[in-house]
Coordinates of C-alpha atoms in Angstrom, one line a residue:
M1 CA 0.0 0.0 0.0
A2 CA 2.9 2.4 0.7
S3 CA 4.2 1.9 -2.8
M4 CA 0.7 2.6 -4.1
I5 CA 0.5 5.8 -2.2
A6 CA 4.0 6.8 -3.5
L7 CA 2.7 6.1 -7.0
A8 CA -0.3 8.3 -6.3
L9 CA 2.0 11.3 -5.8
L10 CA 3.1 10.9 -9.5
V11 CA -0.4 11.1 -10.8
S12 CA -1.5 14.4 -12.2
P13 CA -5.2 14.9 -12.7
L14 CA -5.7 16.3 -16.2
G15 CA -9.3 17.2 -16.5
N16 CA -10.9 17.2 -19.9
M17 CA -8.7 14.9 -22.0
S18 CA -9.9 16.5 -25.3
D19 CA -7.7 19.5 -24.4
L20 CA -4.6 17.4 -24.0
T21 CA -3.8 15.6 -27.3
Q22 CA -4.2 16.1 -31.0
V23 CA -5.8 12.9 -32.2
N24 CA -7.6 12.5 -35.5
A25 CA -10.8 10.5 -36.2
E26 CA -8.9 7.3 -36.7
G27 CA -7.1 7.7 -33.4
Q28 CA -3.8 8.5 -35.1
Q29 CA -1.7 11.5 -34.2
G30 CA -0.8 14.0 -36.7
A31 CA 2.7 13.6 -38.3
E32 CA 5.5 15.5 -36.8
L33 CA 8.6 16.4 -38.8
N34 CA 12.2 16.3 -37.7
S35 CA 15.3 17.8 -39.2
V36 CA 18.2 15.4 -39.1
S37 CA 21.5 16.2 -40.8
G38 CA 19.7 18.9 -42.8
N39 CA 17.0 16.4 -44.1
T40 CA 13.4 16.5 -43.1
Q41 CA 12.0 13.2 -42.0
E42 CA 9.0 12.0 -40.0
K43 CA 9.5 11.1 -36.4
V44 CA 8.9 7.5 -35.4
L45 CA 5.7 6.7 -33.5
L46 CA 6.4 5.0 -30.2
D47 CA 4.9 1.5 -30.0
T48 CA 1.3 1.4 -28.9
P49 CA 0.9 -0.4 -25.5
A50 CA -0.6 -3.9 -25.9
N51 CA -2.1 -6.7 -24.0
L52 CA -3.9 -4.5 -21.5
R53 CA -5.3 -6.3 -18.5
W54 CA -6.4 -5.9 -15.0
G55 CA -4.7 -7.7 -12.1
G56 CA -1.3 -8.1 -10.5
D57 CA 0.3 -9.1 -7.3
Q58 CA -2.5 -10.6 -5.2
T59 CA -1.0 -10.1 -1.8
N60 CA -3.4 -7.2 -1.3
P61 CA -7.1 -7.7 -2.2
N62 CA -7.2 -4.3 -3.9
N63 CA -4.4 -5.3 -6.4
K64 CA -6.9 -7.0 -8.7
Y65 CA -7.8 -3.4 -9.8
G66 CA -4.2 -2.8 -10.9
M67 CA -3.5 -1.9 -14.6
Q68 CA -1.0 -3.8 -16.7
W69 CA 0.3 -3.6 -20.2
D70 CA 3.2 -4.6 -22.5
G71 CA 5.2 -2.6 -25.0
V72 CA 8.5 -2.6 -26.8
N73 CA 10.2 0.8 -27.7
T74 CA 9.8 3.6 -25.2
S75 CA 11.1 7.1 -25.3
V76 CA 12.9 7.9 -22.0
H77 CA 13.1 11.2 -20.1
T78 CA 16.5 11.9 -18.8
S79 CA 17.3 13.9 -15.6
S80 CA 20.4 16.0 -15.1
S81 CA 21.9 13.1 -13.3
G82 CA 21.5 10.8 -16.2
Y83 CA 18.6 8.9 -14.7
K84 CA 16.0 7.7 -17.2
S85 CA 12.3 7.1 -16.9
A86 CA 9.4 6.4 -19.3
M87 CA 6.2 8.4 -19.3
W88 CA 2.6 7.0 -19.8
E89 CA -0.7 8.7 -20.2
Y90 CA -3.8 6.8 -19.1
Q91 CA -7.5 7.2 -19.2
I92 CA -10.1 5.2 -17.2
R93 CA -13.8 5.2 -18.1
R94 CA -16.9 3.9 -16.4
D95 CA -19.7 2.0 -18.1
G96 CA -18.2 2.8 -21.6
G97 CA -18.9 6.5 -21.1
E98 CA -16.6 9.5 -20.9
T99 CA -13.3 9.5 -19.1
A100 CA -13.8 9.3 -15.4
I101 CA -10.1 9.3 -14.3
S102 CA -7.0 10.4 -16.2
G103 CA -3.4 11.3 -15.5
I104 CA 0.3 10.7 -16.3
L105 CA 2.5 8.1 -14.8
N106 CA 6.3 8.3 -14.4
D107 CA 7.8 4.8 -14.8
N108 CA 11.0 5.3 -12.7
A109 CA 12.2 1.7 -12.7
Y110 CA 15.0 2.0 -15.3
D111 CA 18.4 3.5 -15.4
Q112 CA 20.5 1.5 -17.8
E113 CA 21.0 1.9 -21.5
G114 CA 19.5 -0.9 -23.5
T115 CA 17.1 -1.9 -20.9
D116 CA 13.6 -2.9 -22.1
R117 CA 11.7 -0.1 -20.4
S118 CA 8.1 -1.1 -21.1
K119 CA 7.7 -4.8 -20.7
H120 CA 5.1 -6.0 -18.3
V121 CA 4.3 -2.7 -16.6
C122 CA 1.9 -2.8 -13.7
W123 CA 0.4 0.1 -11.8
R124 CA -1.8 -0.3 -8.7
L125 CA -3.9 2.8 -9.3
I126 CA -7.6 2.4 -9.3
D127 CA -7.7 1.5 -5.6
T128 CA -6.4 4.9 -4.7
V129 CA -9.6 6.6 -6.0
G130 CA -13.0 6.8 -4.4
L131 CA -15.1 4.8 -6.9
E132 CA -18.7 4.5 -7.8
S133 CA -20.2 1.1 -8.8
G134 CA -19.7 0.4 -12.4
S135 CA -17.8 -1.3 -15.2
Y136 CA -14.3 0.1 -15.6
S137 CA -11.9 -0.1 -18.6
F138 CA -8.7 1.8 -19.3
R139 CA -6.4 2.7 -22.2
V140 CA -2.8 3.9 -22.3
R141 CA -0.3 5.6 -24.6
A142 CA 3.4 6.1 -24.4
L143 CA 4.7 9.7 -24.3
A144 CA 7.8 10.9 -26.0
A145 CA 10.3 12.9 -24.0
E146 CA 10.2 16.7 -24.4
G147 CA 12.3 17.7 -27.3
D148 CA 12.8 14.1 -28.5
E149 CA 14.2 14.3 -32.0
N150 CA 13.4 10.8 -33.0
Y151 CA 10.1 9.7 -31.5
Q152 CA 6.6 11.0 -31.0
D153 CA 3.8 9.9 -28.7
S154 CA 2.2 6.6 -29.5
V155 CA -1.4 6.3 -30.5
W156 CA -3.8 5.3 -27.8
S157 CA -4.2 1.6 -27.2
E158 CA -7.5 -0.1 -27.5
W159 CA -9.7 -0.1 -24.4
S160 CA -9.0 -2.9 -22.0
D161 CA -11.6 -5.5 -21.0
S162 CA -13.8 -4.3 -18.3
I163 CA -13.7 -5.0 -14.6
E164 CA -16.7 -4.7 -12.4
Y165 CA -16.7 -2.8 -9.2
I166 CA -19.6 -2.8 -6.8
H167 CA -19.5 -0.3 -4.1
P168 CA -20.0 -2.2 -0.8
G169 CA -22.3 0.5 0.7
Q170 CA -20.0 0.9 3.7
V171 CA -17.4 3.7 3.9
L172 CA -14.5 4.1 6.3
D173 CA -15.2 6.8 8.9
S174 CA -13.9 10.3 8.4
L175 CA -10.7 11.5 10.0
T176 CA -9.9 14.8 11.8
P177 CA -6.4 16.3 11.1
Y178 CA -5.1 19.0 13.5
W179 CA -1.9 20.7 14.2
D180 CA 0.3 20.1 17.2
E181 CA 0.2 23.1 19.6
Q182 CA 3.9 23.0 20.4
Q183 CA 5.8 21.5 17.5
V184 CA 5.4 23.5 14.3
G185 CA 4.5 21.4 11.3
L186 CA 3.5 18.2 13.2
C187 CA 0.0 17.1 12.2
H188 CA -2.1 14.7 14.2
V189 CA -4.9 12.5 12.9
G190 CA -7.7 11.7 15.3
P191 CA -10.2 9.1 14.0
S192 CA -13.7 8.5 15.2
T193 CA -14.2 6.4 18.3
K194 CA -15.2 3.6 16.0
Y195 CA -11.6 3.1 15.1
S196 CA -10.6 0.6 17.7
P197 CA -7.2 -1.2 17.3
E198 CA -9.1 -4.3 16.2
Y199 CA -11.0 -2.3 13.6
L200 CA -7.8 -0.6 12.3
N201 CA -6.1 -4.0 12.0
E202 CA -9.0 -5.5 10.0
H203 CA -10.0 -2.7 7.7
V204 CA -7.5 0.1 7.4
T205 CA -4.2 0.0 5.6
V206 CA -3.1 3.7 5.8
Y207 CA -4.2 7.2 6.6
E208 CA -3.5 9.4 3.6
L209 CA -2.6 13.0 4.5
T210 CA -2.4 15.8 1.9
L211 CA -0.8 19.1 2.6
Y212 CA -2.0 22.3 0.9
K213 CA -0.7 25.8 0.8
V214 CA -3.2 28.7 0.5
S215 CA -2.2 31.5 -1.9
G216 CA -3.0 35.2 -1.4
N217 CA -6.2 34.9 -3.4
G218 CA -7.4 32.0 -1.4
D219 CA -6.6 29.2 -3.9
A220 CA -5.2 26.0 -2.4
H221 CA -2.1 24.4 -4.0
F222 CA -1.0 20.8 -3.5
C223 CA 2.3 20.5 -1.7
T224 CA 2.8 16.8 -0.8
S225 CA 1.1 13.7 0.4
A226 CA 2.0 11.2 3.1
A227 CA 0.8 7.7 4.0
I228 CA 1.0 6.7 7.7
H229 CA 0.1 3.3 9.2
P230 CA -2.3 3.8 12.0
S231 CA -1.2 1.9 15.1
K232 CA -2.9 3.9 17.8
A233 CA -5.9 6.1 18.5
V234 CA -4.0 9.2 17.3
S235 CA -1.3 9.1 14.6
D236 CA 0.9 11.9 13.4
W237 CA 3.1 13.1 10.5
D238 CA 5.7 15.8 10.6
F239 CA 5.3 18.1 7.6
S240 CA 8.0 20.6 8.6
D241 CA 10.3 19.4 5.8
A242 CA 7.7 20.1 3.1
I243 CA 6.7 23.4 4.7
S244 CA 10.3 24.4 4.7
Q245 CA 10.6 23.5 1.0
C246 CA 7.4 25.4 0.1
G247 CA 8.2 28.5 2.2
A248 CA 6.4 30.5 4.9
G249 CA 2.7 30.8 4.4
R250 CA -0.7 29.4 5.3
Y251 CA -1.1 25.6 5.3
Y252 CA -3.9 23.0 6.0
V253 CA -4.1 19.3 5.9
T254 CA -6.8 16.9 4.7
A255 CA -6.9 13.2 5.6
R256 CA -8.7 10.1 4.6
A257 CA -8.6 6.4 5.6
C258 CA -7.7 3.9 2.9
S259 CA -9.4 0.5 3.0
Y260 CA -7.6 -2.8 3.1
N261 CA -10.3 -4.3 0.8
I262 CA -12.5 -1.8 -1.1
D263 CA -14.9 -4.7 -2.1
E264 CA -15.8 -5.0 1.6
I265 CA -15.6 -1.4 2.8
A266 CA -14.8 1.7 0.6
N267 CA -12.1 4.2 1.2
G268 CA -13.1 7.1 3.5
E269 CA -14.0 10.5 2.1
E270 CA -11.3 13.2 2.2
S271 CA -11.8 15.2 5.4
P272 CA -12.5 18.9 5.6
G273 CA -9.2 20.8 5.9
S274 CA -7.6 21.3 9.3
D275 CA -7.3 24.7 10.9
I276 CA -4.8 26.9 9.1
L277 CA -1.2 26.8 10.2
D278 CA 0.2 30.2 9.4
T279 CA 4.0 29.9 9.5
A280 CA 4.3 33.5 8.3
I281 CA 2.6 34.6 11.4
N282 CA 5.0 32.5 13.5
A283 CA 7.9 34.3 11.8
E284 CA 6.3 37.7 12.1
T285 CA 5.6 37.1 15.8
L286 CA 9.2 36.1 16.5
S287 CA 10.4 39.0 14.3
G288 CA 8.3 41.3 16.6
I289 CA 10.4 40.3 19.6
L290 CA 13.5 41.4 17.8
N291 CA 12.1 44.6 16.3
G292 CA 12.9 47.9 18.1
A293 CA 15.3 46.2 20.4
A294 CA 18.3 48.4 19.7
D295 CA 18.0 50.1 23.0
R296 CA 18.2 46.8 25.0
S297 CA 21.1 44.4 25.4
A298 CA 21.3 41.5 22.9
V299 CA 21.6 39.1 25.8
E300 CA 18.2 40.3 27.1
I301 CA 16.5 40.0 23.7
A302 CA 18.0 36.6 23.0
G303 CA 16.7 35.4 26.4
R304 CA 13.2 36.8 25.5
L305 CA 13.3 35.0 22.2
T306 CA 14.2 31.5 23.7
D307 CA 11.7 32.0 26.5
S308 CA 8.8 33.0 24.2
A309 CA 9.1 30.2 21.6
T310 CA 10.1 26.5 21.3
S311 CA 13.2 25.5 19.6
S312 CA 11.1 24.0 16.9
S313 CA 9.3 27.3 16.3
I314 CA 12.5 29.3 16.1
Q315 CA 14.0 26.6 13.8
Q316 CA 11.0 26.7 11.5
A317 CA 11.1 30.6 11.3
M318 CA 14.8 30.7 10.6
Q319 CA 14.4 28.1 7.8
T320 CA 11.4 29.7 6.1
S321 CA 11.8 33.4 6.6
D322 CA 14.8 35.3 5.1
T323 CA 13.7 38.4 7.1
F324 CA 13.7 36.6 10.5
R325 CA 17.0 34.9 9.7
G326 CA 18.5 38.3 8.9
Q327 CA 17.3 39.7 12.2
V328 CA 18.8 36.7 14.1
K329 CA 22.1 37.4 12.3
E330 CA 22.1 41.1 13.4
L331 CA 21.2 40.1 17.0
E332 CA 24.0 37.5 16.9
D333 CA 26.6 40.1 15.9
R334 CA 25.6 42.3 18.8
Y335 CA 25.4 39.3 21.2
A336 CA 28.9 38.2 20.3
A337 CA 30.3 41.7 20.8
E338 CA 28.6 42.1 24.2
Q339 CA 29.8 38.6 25.3
S340 CA 33.3 38.8 23.8
I341 CA 32.5 35.7 21.7
T342 CA 34.5 35.0 18.6
V343 CA 32.7 33.4 15.6
E344 CA 35.5 31.8 13.6
S345 CA 35.6 31.1 9.9
P346 CA 34.7 27.5 9.0
V347 CA 37.5 24.9 8.9
V348 CA 37.1 22.6 5.9
S349 CA 39.5 19.7 5.7
D350 CA 41.4 19.0 2.4
A351 CA 39.2 15.9 1.9
A352 CA 36.0 17.8 2.3
G353 CA 37.4 20.7 0.2
K354 CA 37.1 18.4 -2.8
Y355 CA 33.4 18.6 -2.5
I356 CA 32.6 22.1 -1.1
D357 CA 34.2 25.5 -1.3
S358 CA 35.0 26.7 2.3
G359 CA 34.6 30.3 1.2
R360 CA 30.9 29.7 0.6
V361 CA 30.1 28.2 4.0
G362 CA 28.4 30.3 6.6
M363 CA 26.2 30.0 9.7
I364 CA 23.8 32.0 11.8
G365 CA 23.0 31.4 15.4
A366 CA 26.2 29.7 16.7
A367 CA 27.2 32.5 19.1
F368 CA 24.0 32.0 21.2
N369 CA 25.2 28.5 22.1
V370 CA 28.5 29.3 23.9
S371 CA 29.3 31.3 27.0
Q372 CA 31.1 34.6 27.5
G373 CA 34.6 34.8 26.1
K374 CA 34.5 31.6 24.1
N375 CA 35.1 31.0 20.4
V376 CA 32.9 28.9 18.1
G377 CA 33.1 27.7 14.6
L378 CA 32.2 24.9 12.1
Q379 CA 34.5 22.1 11.3
I380 CA 33.7 20.0 8.2
D381 CA 35.4 16.8 7.2
V382 CA 34.7 13.7 5.2
T383 CA 33.6 11.2 7.8
A384 CA 36.1 8.5 8.7
E385 CA 33.2 6.1 9.4
D386 CA 31.7 4.9 6.2
N387 CA 29.4 2.5 7.9
K388 CA 26.7 5.1 8.3
V389 CA 26.2 5.6 4.6
L390 CA 22.7 4.4 3.5
T391 CA 23.2 1.8 0.8
F392 CA 19.8 2.5 -0.9
M393 CA 20.9 6.0 -2.1
E394 CA 22.1 6.4 -5.7
K395 CA 25.0 8.7 -4.8
S396 CA 26.1 10.2 -1.5
V397 CA 28.7 12.5 0.1
Q398 CA 29.0 12.0 3.8
L399 CA 30.3 14.9 5.9
D400 CA 30.9 15.3 9.6
I401 CA 29.7 18.8 10.3
R402 CA 30.7 19.8 13.9
L403 CA 30.1 22.9 15.9
V404 CA 33.2 23.4 18.0
S405 CA 33.9 25.7 20.9
D406 CA 37.4 25.9 22.4
G407 CA 38.1 22.4 21.1
A408 CA 34.9 20.8 22.5
E409 CA 32.0 19.7 20.2
L410 CA 28.6 21.1 20.9
H411 CA 25.7 18.6 20.2
E412 CA 22.5 19.9 21.7
L413 CA 21.9 23.6 21.0
T414 CA 20.2 26.4 23.0
M415 CA 19.4 28.2 19.8
P416 CA 19.0 26.5 16.3
V417 CA 21.8 27.2 13.8
S418 CA 21.3 27.9 10.1
V419 CA 24.1 26.6 7.8
T420 CA 24.5 27.8 4.3
M421 CA 26.9 25.8 2.0
P422 CA 27.3 24.7 -1.6
I423 CA 25.7 21.4 -2.7
P424 CA 28.6 18.9 -2.7
Q425 CA 30.3 18.3 -6.0
G426 CA 28.8 15.3 -7.9
I427 CA 25.4 15.5 -6.3
D428 CA 22.5 16.4 -8.6
A429 CA 20.7 19.4 -7.1
A430 CA 17.4 18.3 -8.5
R431 CA 17.5 15.0 -6.5
L432 CA 19.3 16.2 -3.4
I433 CA 18.1 15.0 0.0
I434 CA 20.0 15.5 3.3
L435 CA 20.0 12.9 6.0
H436 CA 21.1 13.6 9.5
H437 CA 22.6 10.5 11.1
R438 CA 22.3 9.6 14.7
A439 CA 24.9 7.7 16.7
D440 CA 23.0 4.5 16.4
G441 CA 22.9 4.5 12.6
A442 CA 19.3 5.7 12.2
A443 CA 18.7 8.6 9.8
E444 CA 16.4 11.6 9.9
Q445 CA 15.7 13.7 6.8
T446 CA 16.7 17.4 7.1
A447 CA 14.7 20.1 5.5
F448 CA 16.6 22.6 3.3
R449 CA 16.1 25.3 0.8
K450 CA 17.9 26.0 -2.5
N451 CA 19.3 29.5 -2.9
D452 CA 19.7 31.3 -6.2
D453 CA 23.5 31.2 -6.0
G454 CA 23.7 27.4 -6.0
T455 CA 24.0 27.1 -2.2
I456 CA 21.6 25.4 0.2
T457 CA 20.4 26.5 3.7
F458 CA 19.3 24.1 6.4
T459 CA 18.6 24.8 10.1
V460 CA 19.3 22.3 12.8
T461 CA 19.1 21.9 16.5
G462 CA 22.1 19.5 16.7
F463 CA 25.2 18.5 14.8
S464 CA 26.8 15.2 13.8
T465 CA 27.1 13.3 10.5
F466 CA 25.2 14.5 7.5
V467 CA 24.7 12.6 4.2
F468 CA 24.1 14.6 1.1
A469 CA 22.5 12.0 -1.2
E470 CA 20.8 11.7 -4.6
D471 CA 17.3 10.3 -4.4
K472 CA 16.8 8.2 -7.6
S473 CA 13.1 8.2 -7.2
G474 CA 12.8 12.0 -7.1
S475 CA 10.1 11.9 -4.5
V476 CA 11.3 14.8 -2.4
P477 CA 10.2 16.1 0.1
G478 CA 9.5 13.2 2.5
P479 CA 11.2 9.9 3.1
A480 CA 12.9 8.9 -0.1
P481 CA 13.5 5.2 -0.8
V482 CA 14.6 4.1 -4.2
Q483 CA 14.6 0.9 -6.2
G484 CA 16.7 -2.0 -5.0
A485 CA 16.6 -4.4 -2.1
N486 CA 16.7 -1.6 0.4
G487 CA 14.6 0.7 -1.7
S488 CA 10.9 1.0 -2.5
S489 CA 10.5 -2.3 -4.3
G490 CA 12.3 -4.3 -1.6
Q491 CA 10.6 -2.5 1.2
A492 CA 7.2 -2.8 -0.5
D493 CA 7.7 -6.5 -1.0
L494 CA 8.6 -6.9 2.7
E495 CA 5.6 -4.8 3.7
S496 CA 3.3 -7.0 1.6
R497 CA 4.7 -10.2 3.2
I498 CA 4.1 -8.8 6.7
A499 CA 0.6 -7.7 5.8
A500 CA -0.3 -11.1 4.4
A501 CA 1.3 -13.2 7.2
A502 CA -0.9 -15.3 9.4
P503 CA -1.1 -14.4 13.1
G504 CA 1.8 -15.8 15.0
A505 CA 3.9 -16.2 11.8
T506 CA 7.6 -15.3 11.4
V507 CA 8.6 -13.3 8.3
K508 CA 12.2 -14.1 7.4
V509 CA 14.7 -12.0 5.5
T510 CA 17.7 -14.0 4.3
R511 CA 21.2 -12.6 3.8
E512 CA 20.8 -13.2 0.1
Q513 CA 17.9 -10.8 -0.1
N514 CA 20.4 -8.0 0.8
I515 CA 18.0 -6.0 3.0
N516 CA 19.6 -4.3 6.0
V517 CA 17.3 -1.4 6.7
L518 CA 13.6 -0.9 7.4
S519 CA 11.5 2.0 6.2
R520 CA 9.3 3.7 8.7
S521 CA 6.2 2.3 7.0
V522 CA 7.5 -1.3 7.5
M523 CA 8.2 -0.6 11.2
Q524 CA 4.8 1.0 11.6
L525 CA 3.1 -2.1 10.0
L526 CA 5.0 -4.3 12.5
V527 CA 3.6 -2.2 15.3
K528 CA 0.1 -2.3 13.8
R529 CA 0.1 -6.1 13.3
G530 CA 1.5 -6.9 16.7
D531 CA 1.2 -10.6 16.0
V532 CA 4.0 -11.1 13.4
T533 CA 7.7 -11.6 14.2
L534 CA 10.3 -10.3 11.8
E535 CA 13.7 -12.2 11.6
M536 CA 16.5 -10.7 9.5
E537 CA 20.0 -11.9 8.6
Y538 CA 22.2 -9.5 6.7
T539 CA 25.9 -8.5 6.2
Y540 CA 26.9 -4.9 6.7
E541 CA 30.4 -3.6 6.3
G542 CA 31.8 -7.1 6.4
T543 CA 30.0 -8.0 9.6
D544 CA 27.1 -10.6 9.8
Y545 CA 24.0 -9.6 11.8
H546 CA 21.1 -11.5 13.1
V547 CA 18.1 -9.4 14.1
I548 CA 14.7 -10.6 15.5
I549 CA 11.8 -8.2 16.2
P550 CA 9.4 -10.3 18.2
A551 CA 5.7 -10.0 17.8
G552 CA 4.4 -7.0 19.7
M553 CA 8.0 -5.6 20.3
A554 CA 8.4 -3.3 17.3
V555 CA 8.7 0.4 18.3
D556 CA 8.1 3.3 15.9
D557 CA 10.9 5.8 16.8
E558 CA 9.4 8.4 14.4
I559 CA 12.3 8.4 11.9
A560 CA 12.3 7.8 8.2
W561 CA 14.7 4.8 8.1
Y562 CA 16.0 2.3 10.6
G563 CA 19.6 1.5 9.7
P564 CA 21.6 -1.7 10.2
L565 CA 23.3 -0.6 13.3
Y566 CA 20.1 0.7 14.8
L567 CA 18.4 -2.7 14.2
S568 CA 21.3 -4.6 15.7
A569 CA 21.4 -2.3 18.8
Y570 CA 17.8 -2.6 19.6
Y571 CA 16.7 -6.0 18.2
S572 CA 19.8 -8.2 18.3
A573 CA 18.7 -11.9 18.2
A574 CA 20.7 -12.4 21.4
N575 CA 18.2 -10.4 23.3
A576 CA 15.1 -11.5 21.4
Q577 CA 14.1 -14.3 23.8
T578 CA 14.0 -11.9 26.8
P579 CA 12.3 -8.8 25.5
A580 CA 13.9 -5.8 27.2
V581 CA 10.6 -4.0 27.7
G582 CA 9.6 -6.5 30.3
T583 CA 12.7 -6.0 32.4
A584 CA 13.4 -2.3 31.8
D585 CA 13.0 0.2 34.6
Y586 CA 12.0 3.0 32.2
I587 CA 11.3 3.4 28.5
V588 CA 12.2 6.9 27.1
Q589 CA 9.3 9.1 26.1
K590 CA 9.4 11.9 23.5
G591 CA 10.9 15.0 25.1
D592 CA 12.9 13.1 27.8
T593 CA 16.6 13.8 28.5
L594 CA 19.0 11.8 30.6
G595 CA 19.2 14.6 33.1
K596 CA 15.4 14.7 33.5
I597 CA 15.2 10.9 34.0
A598 CA 18.1 11.1 36.5
R599 CA 16.5 13.9 38.6
A600 CA 13.1 12.1 38.6
N601 CA 14.8 9.0 40.2
G602 CA 17.1 10.9 42.6
M603 CA 20.3 10.1 40.7
T604 CA 23.0 12.1 39.0
V605 CA 23.6 11.9 35.3
D606 CA 26.9 10.1 35.9
E607 CA 25.2 7.5 38.1
L608 CA 22.5 6.9 35.5
A609 CA 25.0 6.7 32.7
A610 CA 27.1 4.2 34.6
K611 CA 24.1 1.9 34.8
N612 CA 23.5 2.2 31.0
P613 CA 26.8 1.7 29.2
Q614 CA 24.8 1.1 26.0
I615 CA 24.3 4.9 25.9
R616 CA 27.2 6.2 23.8
D617 CA 26.2 9.9 23.8
R618 CA 24.5 11.3 26.9
N619 CA 22.9 14.0 24.8
K620 CA 21.3 11.5 22.4
I621 CA 18.5 9.3 23.8
F622 CA 15.5 8.3 21.8
S623 CA 11.8 7.6 22.4
G624 CA 11.4 3.8 22.9
Q625 CA 14.9 3.4 24.2
I626 CA 15.4 1.3 27.4
I627 CA 16.9 3.0 30.5
Y628 CA 17.9 0.9 33.5
I629 CA 17.4 2.6 36.8
K630 CA 18.2 -0.1 39.5

């Protein structure tokens, strides 16, 4: 289902199809001419898709409504990174009438010259749409790449055979999306009371959330969609990355529940929009604190700012508002002068200098994180530990970006820091994503914005290892898996196996399958099922690992991907027979710190850390982590 939703993001509703293509009465397109070597010749028609049929992988009941077809020659659309994809236009009609559903699909499964790019193509699509009862058929044509000198769009295929759909008369209940009051960009989804855990497990595959931005004239514009697996009464999704990409403004979210079997119960209706989240007001409010403050000390104003807003709110305002970020810079200059703080030029190692120009690296906010008389600066190096690189990315450059004061690294920040730097050499700007790695190997995606001078700006509340990677799927923003064992196809297959497993079953991943990470959607599905065990064997960086996630023991740690070291640390097979949750004194909750837990139990941080040698960084603990008290 997750792959289905990802596919839905590639679908562009096109409205009246008569406005989209020039087709004559016989269904043939008009001839197009091409000048080759000074001679005028007719372009070659792409092959018409053939053997149209309904059906596909039957691990999900909805997949019988998938569209499939065959073809031979396909024009490919090439990205700046050399990645190739084929494009298809489809139409679906009901009861032989006019087109009911239409759009364009991007077939992004091919990247090698000479690959047959159109054989046995299958799209699960119709189950993403709220359908009326009727008899449905579809047709497809291949689209030539823009500016293709050799090929032109194929003619439309014949209509496929029909498939009957009978609306079951039942519809999933509506959802209620609403914004978190503290964390900017975090959206919660509260279902009706009818959605018990048993009901969710039986009928609901995902909640589909859609983020819209409202323009000045009141029009709503699509930003992104997300699919989350409901595992509790209230689920949530962090849209801060997408909001950062789209810029400050007014946002709302709609939500709907998607059915596990639309023959038994139909997809829910899209909900009314949530309340408006006005990120511009957030920036304006925080800007107001800094306005007219020239007659007061910078130390006083900085204190008012951090006391008046959460770190998340300040981070979001710095990331989306150039005006506010400029104000923070002015305040920082005054603050540094008052406190005799020296903000040093960034130090970029020779190895890192092969990827980025140190003269184009800058930061805002660092001075607020050190005490009087200190110095502070960025140090950037190519990481010596290659074991954190995520293997499912097409290309990646891994940099250790450290904030250092008098030789000591600063991890947790009082004030967020905005970093501006060039996109590393060799990384396609159009497919860039940034992953911030934690000490346990897990990765969190970092929001960034592209500047007109070719640099990028991202705002963080902590420093460590950052991976600048190329996402082959191009599905940015949001978690970005790609094709391959650890990518969308491998994760989708694993997800299907878990969904189809019988209660009490064990789903096994062998070393030969080359899967050593789990997407968040897979982990959420394990949480939702609660009655399926996942056993994994894999080799990573020359070391063999054996991981078991017992039924009911999966924990969604609210990150995009669970890496090989994370899985080993938390789910090693050696500990699987004695689940740690049953023997733990405390399980970390969101917002906890080691100091907070120590104080609550009458201990010092040193005493608590001594009882928990598995904690490698006292400033980095995570929700769901086990802390031993006694």
